[in-house]
mmCIF file of C-alpha atoms in Angstrom:
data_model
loop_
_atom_site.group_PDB
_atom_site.id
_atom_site.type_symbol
_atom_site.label_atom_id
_atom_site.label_comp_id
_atom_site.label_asym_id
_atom_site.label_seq_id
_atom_site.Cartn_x
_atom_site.Cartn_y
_atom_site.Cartn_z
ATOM 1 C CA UNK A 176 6.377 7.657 12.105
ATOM 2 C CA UNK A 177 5.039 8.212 8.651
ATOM 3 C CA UNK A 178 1.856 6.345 7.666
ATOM 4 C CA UNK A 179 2.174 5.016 4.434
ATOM 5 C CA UNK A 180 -1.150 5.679 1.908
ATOM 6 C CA UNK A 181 -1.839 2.466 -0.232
ATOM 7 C CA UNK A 182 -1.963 2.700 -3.731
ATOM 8 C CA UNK A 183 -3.955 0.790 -5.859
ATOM 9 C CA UNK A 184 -1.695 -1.779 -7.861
ATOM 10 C CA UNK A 185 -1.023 -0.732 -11.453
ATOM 11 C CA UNK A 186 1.852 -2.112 -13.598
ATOM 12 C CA UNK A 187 2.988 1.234 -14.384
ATOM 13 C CA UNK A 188 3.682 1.965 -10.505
ATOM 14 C CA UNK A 189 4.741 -1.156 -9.492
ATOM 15 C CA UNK A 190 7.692 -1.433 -12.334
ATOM 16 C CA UNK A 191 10.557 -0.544 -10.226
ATOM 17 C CA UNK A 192 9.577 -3.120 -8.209
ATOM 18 C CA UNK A 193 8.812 -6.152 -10.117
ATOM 19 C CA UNK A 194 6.016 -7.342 -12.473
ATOM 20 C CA UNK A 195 2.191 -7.318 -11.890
ATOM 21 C CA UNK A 196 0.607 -10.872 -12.925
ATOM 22 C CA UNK A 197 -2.984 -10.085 -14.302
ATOM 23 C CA UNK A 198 -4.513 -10.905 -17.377
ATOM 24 C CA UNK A 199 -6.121 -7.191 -18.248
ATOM 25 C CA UNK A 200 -4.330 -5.603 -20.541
ATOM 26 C CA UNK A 201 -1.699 -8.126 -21.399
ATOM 27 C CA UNK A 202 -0.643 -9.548 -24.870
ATOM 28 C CA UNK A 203 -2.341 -13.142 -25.257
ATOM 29 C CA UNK A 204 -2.765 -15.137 -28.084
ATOM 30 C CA UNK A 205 -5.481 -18.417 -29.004
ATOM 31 C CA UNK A 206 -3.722 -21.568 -28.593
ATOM 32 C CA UNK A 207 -5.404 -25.249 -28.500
ATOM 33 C CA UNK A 208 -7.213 -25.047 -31.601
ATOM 34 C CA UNK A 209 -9.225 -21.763 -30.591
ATOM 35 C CA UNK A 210 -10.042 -22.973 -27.403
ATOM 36 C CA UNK A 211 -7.650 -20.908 -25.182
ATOM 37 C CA UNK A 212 -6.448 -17.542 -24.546
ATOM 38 C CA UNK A 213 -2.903 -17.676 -23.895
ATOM 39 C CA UNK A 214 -1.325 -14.538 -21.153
ATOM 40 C CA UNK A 215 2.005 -15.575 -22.402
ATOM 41 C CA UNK A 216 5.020 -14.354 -20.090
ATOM 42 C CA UNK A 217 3.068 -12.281 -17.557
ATOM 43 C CA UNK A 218 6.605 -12.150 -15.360
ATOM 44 C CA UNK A 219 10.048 -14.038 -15.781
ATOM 45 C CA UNK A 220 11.307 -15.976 -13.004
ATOM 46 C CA UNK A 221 14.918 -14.934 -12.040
ATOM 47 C CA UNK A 222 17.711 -16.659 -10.669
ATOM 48 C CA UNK A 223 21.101 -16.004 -9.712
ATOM 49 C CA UNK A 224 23.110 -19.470 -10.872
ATOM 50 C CA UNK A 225 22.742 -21.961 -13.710
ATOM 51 C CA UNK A 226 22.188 -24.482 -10.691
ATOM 52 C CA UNK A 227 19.148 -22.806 -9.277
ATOM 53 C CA UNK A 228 15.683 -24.201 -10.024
ATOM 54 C CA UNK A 229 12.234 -21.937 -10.137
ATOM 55 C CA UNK A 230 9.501 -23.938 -7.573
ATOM 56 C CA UNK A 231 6.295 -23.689 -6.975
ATOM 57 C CA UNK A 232 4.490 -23.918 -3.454
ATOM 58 C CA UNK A 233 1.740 -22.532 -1.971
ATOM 59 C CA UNK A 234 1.857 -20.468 0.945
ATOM 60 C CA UNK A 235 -0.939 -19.976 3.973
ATOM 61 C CA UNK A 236 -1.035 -16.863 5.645
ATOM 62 C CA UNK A 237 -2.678 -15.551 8.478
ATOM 63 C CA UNK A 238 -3.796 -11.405 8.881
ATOM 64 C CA UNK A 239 -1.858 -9.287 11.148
ATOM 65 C CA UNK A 240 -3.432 -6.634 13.669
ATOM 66 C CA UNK A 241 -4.001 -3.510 11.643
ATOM 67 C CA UNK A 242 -2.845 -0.924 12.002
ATOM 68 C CA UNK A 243 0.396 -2.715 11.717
ATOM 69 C CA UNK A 244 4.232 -1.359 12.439
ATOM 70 C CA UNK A 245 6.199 -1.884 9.567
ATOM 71 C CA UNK A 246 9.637 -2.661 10.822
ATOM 72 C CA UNK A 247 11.241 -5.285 8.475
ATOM 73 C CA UNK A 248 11.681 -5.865 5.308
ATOM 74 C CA UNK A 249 13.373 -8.503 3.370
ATOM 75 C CA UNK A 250 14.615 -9.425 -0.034
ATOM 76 C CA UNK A 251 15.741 -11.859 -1.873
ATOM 77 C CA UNK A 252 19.558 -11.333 -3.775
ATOM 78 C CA UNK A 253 19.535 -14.707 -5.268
ATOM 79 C CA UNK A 254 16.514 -14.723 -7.266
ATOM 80 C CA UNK A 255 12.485 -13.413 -7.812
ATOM 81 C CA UNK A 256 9.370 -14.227 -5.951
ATOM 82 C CA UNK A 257 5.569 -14.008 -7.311
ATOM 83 C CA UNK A 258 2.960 -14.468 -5.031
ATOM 84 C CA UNK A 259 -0.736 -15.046 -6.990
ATOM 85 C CA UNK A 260 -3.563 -15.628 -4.714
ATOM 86 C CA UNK A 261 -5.127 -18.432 -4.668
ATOM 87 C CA UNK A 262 -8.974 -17.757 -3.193
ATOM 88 C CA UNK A 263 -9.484 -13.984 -5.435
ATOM 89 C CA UNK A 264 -9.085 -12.224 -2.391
ATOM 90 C CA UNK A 265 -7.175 -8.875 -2.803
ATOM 91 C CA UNK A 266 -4.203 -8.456 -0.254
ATOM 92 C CA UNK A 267 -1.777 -5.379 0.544
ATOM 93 C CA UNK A 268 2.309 -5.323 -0.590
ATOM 94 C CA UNK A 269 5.009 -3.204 1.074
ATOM 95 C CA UNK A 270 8.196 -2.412 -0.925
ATOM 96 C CA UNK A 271 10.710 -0.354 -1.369
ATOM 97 C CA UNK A 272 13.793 -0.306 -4.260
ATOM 98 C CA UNK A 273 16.713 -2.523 -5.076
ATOM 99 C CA UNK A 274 19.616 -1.035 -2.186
ATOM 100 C CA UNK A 275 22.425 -2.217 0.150
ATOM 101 C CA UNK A 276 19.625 -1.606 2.551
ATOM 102 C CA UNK A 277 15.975 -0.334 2.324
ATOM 103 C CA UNK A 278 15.554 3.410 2.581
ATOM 104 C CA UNK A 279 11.937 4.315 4.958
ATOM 105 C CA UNK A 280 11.009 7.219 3.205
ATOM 106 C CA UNK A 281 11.136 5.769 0.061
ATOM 107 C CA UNK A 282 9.125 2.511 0.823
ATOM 108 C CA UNK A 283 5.561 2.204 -0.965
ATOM 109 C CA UNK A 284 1.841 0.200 0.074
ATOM 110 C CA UNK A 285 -0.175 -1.140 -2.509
ATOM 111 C CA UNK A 286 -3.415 -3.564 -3.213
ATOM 112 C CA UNK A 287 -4.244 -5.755 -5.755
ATOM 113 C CA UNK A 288 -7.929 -6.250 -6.786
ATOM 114 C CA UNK A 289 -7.744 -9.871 -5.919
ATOM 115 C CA UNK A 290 -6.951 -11.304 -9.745
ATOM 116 C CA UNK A 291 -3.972 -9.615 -9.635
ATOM 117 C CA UNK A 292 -0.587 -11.346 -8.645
ATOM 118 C CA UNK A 293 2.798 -10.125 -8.433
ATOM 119 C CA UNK A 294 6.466 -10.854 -8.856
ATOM 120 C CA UNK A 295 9.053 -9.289 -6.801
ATOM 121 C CA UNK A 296 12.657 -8.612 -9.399
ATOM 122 C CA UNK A 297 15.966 -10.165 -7.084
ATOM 123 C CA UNK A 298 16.998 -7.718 -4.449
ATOM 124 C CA UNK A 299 13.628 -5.823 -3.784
ATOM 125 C CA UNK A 300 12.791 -4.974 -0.312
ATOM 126 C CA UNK A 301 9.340 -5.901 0.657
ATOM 127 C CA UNK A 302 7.221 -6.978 2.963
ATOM 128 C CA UNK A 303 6.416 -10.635 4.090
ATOM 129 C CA UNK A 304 2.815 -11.448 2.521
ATOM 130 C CA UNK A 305 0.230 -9.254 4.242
ATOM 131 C CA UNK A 306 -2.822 -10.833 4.004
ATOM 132 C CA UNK A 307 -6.421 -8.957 4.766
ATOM 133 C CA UNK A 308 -8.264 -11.522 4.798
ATOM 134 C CA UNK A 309 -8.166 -13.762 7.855
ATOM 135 C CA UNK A 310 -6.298 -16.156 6.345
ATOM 136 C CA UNK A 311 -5.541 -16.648 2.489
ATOM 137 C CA UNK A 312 -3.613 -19.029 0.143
ATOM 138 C CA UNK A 313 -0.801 -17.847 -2.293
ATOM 139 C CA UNK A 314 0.378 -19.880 -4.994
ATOM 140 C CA UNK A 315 4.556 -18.868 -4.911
ATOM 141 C CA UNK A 316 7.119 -19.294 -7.369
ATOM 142 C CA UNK A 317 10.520 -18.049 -6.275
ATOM 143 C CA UNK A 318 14.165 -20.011 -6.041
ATOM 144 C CA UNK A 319 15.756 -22.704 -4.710
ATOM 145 C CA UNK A 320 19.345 -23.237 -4.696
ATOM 146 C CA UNK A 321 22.170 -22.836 -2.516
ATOM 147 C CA UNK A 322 23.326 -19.435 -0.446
ATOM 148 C CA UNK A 323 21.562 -17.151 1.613
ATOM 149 C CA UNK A 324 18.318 -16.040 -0.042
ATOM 150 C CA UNK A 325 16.549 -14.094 2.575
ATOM 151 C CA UNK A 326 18.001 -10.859 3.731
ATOM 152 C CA UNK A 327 16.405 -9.011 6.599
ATOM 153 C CA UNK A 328 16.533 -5.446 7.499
ATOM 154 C CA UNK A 329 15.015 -3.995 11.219
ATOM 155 C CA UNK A 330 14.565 -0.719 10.329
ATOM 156 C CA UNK A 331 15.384 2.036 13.742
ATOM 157 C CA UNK A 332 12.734 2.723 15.971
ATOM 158 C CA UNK A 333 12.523 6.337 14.464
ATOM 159 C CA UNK A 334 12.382 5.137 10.674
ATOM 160 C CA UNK A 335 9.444 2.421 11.175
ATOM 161 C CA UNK A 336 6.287 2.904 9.599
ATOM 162 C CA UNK A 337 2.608 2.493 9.774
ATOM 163 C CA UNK A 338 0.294 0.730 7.440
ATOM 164 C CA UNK A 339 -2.951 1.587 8.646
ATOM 165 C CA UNK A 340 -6.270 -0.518 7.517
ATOM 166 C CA UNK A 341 -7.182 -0.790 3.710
ATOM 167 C CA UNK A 342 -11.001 0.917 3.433
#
C-alpha cells in the first residue's frame, strides 16, 4: 500500500479538484458604507438541473483511528459540495480527479489551516470529511434534487491506501 504524504492546501494545488474558500489572497471589495470587506464569489455552487436547489446544513463529524485505510471514495455527479469548518480547526481532504472511477495512484491528502474551506467541482472523488479533531462542525453547501448523488467506489485490497497521522 502506498502512504499518501499530505500537502498543505493551496489553491494552486487543489484546482483540479475544486475551489479553496479562504479569504487570503482573494479579490474583495468594501460594501455597507465602508464597513465591510466583501470575499465576493470565493467558489460557485454547481448543479446538474434547473430543478436542483444549493442547501446549506451543517455537518458533525467524529475522528477516525489514524493511521487510517483509505478504501472508498465517493463523488458527487449531480452537483458540488463545500465543506467550511465551523470551530477554526484545520482538518485533512482525500481526492483524486474527475473519472468513470477513481484511479489510487493518482489520489492526493491535503490540510487546511483551519480558516480555510473547500468546495469539491461535480464528479470529484474524495474522501468523506476527515476530521482531526475529535469531533468538529462543518458548515456544507452541496445539492438537493432528484437522482443518485452519491457514488461510491471500494477500491481492491491491493490499491487501498494509507493516510497516516498529520504532525
Amino acid at each position: 500500500m502506498r502512504t499518501l504524504t499530505i500537502e498543505p492546501l493551496t489553491k494552486e494545488a487543489f484546482a483540479p479538484f475544486g475551489d479553496v474558500i479562504e479569504t487570503d489572497g482573494s479579490d474583495h471589495f468594501m460594501i455597507n458604507n465602508g464597513s465591510t470587506m466583501r470575499f465576493h464569489k470565493l467558489a460557485t455552487v454547481e448543479t446538474a438541473t434547473p430543478e436542483d436547489k444549493a442547501i446549506i446544513s451543517i455537518f458533525r463529524a467524529d475522528a477516525q483511528d489514524m493511521p487510517l485505510t483509505v478504501s472508498m471514495l465517493e463523488r458527487h455527479p449531480l452537483g458540488s459540495q463545500a465543506f467550511i469548518p465551523l470551530l477554526g480547526n484545520p482538518f485533512l481532504i482525500v481526492v483524486a480527479p474527475v473519472g468513470d472511477e477513481p484511479v489510487s495512484g493518482l489520489v492526493r491528502a491535503f490540510v487546511t489551516n483551519g480558516r480555510q474551506g473547500i468546495n469539491y467541482h461535480r464528479g470529484v472523488w474524495h474522501h468523506p470529511v476527515l476530521t482531526i479533531e475529535k469531533r468538529d462542525d462543518f458548515l456544507v453547501v452541496d445539492r438537493s434534487g432528484t437522482g443518485n448523488n452519491c457514488d461510491e467506489h471500494f477500491f481492491k485490497e491491493d490499491e487501498r491506501l494509507i493516510l497516516a497521522p498529520h504532525q
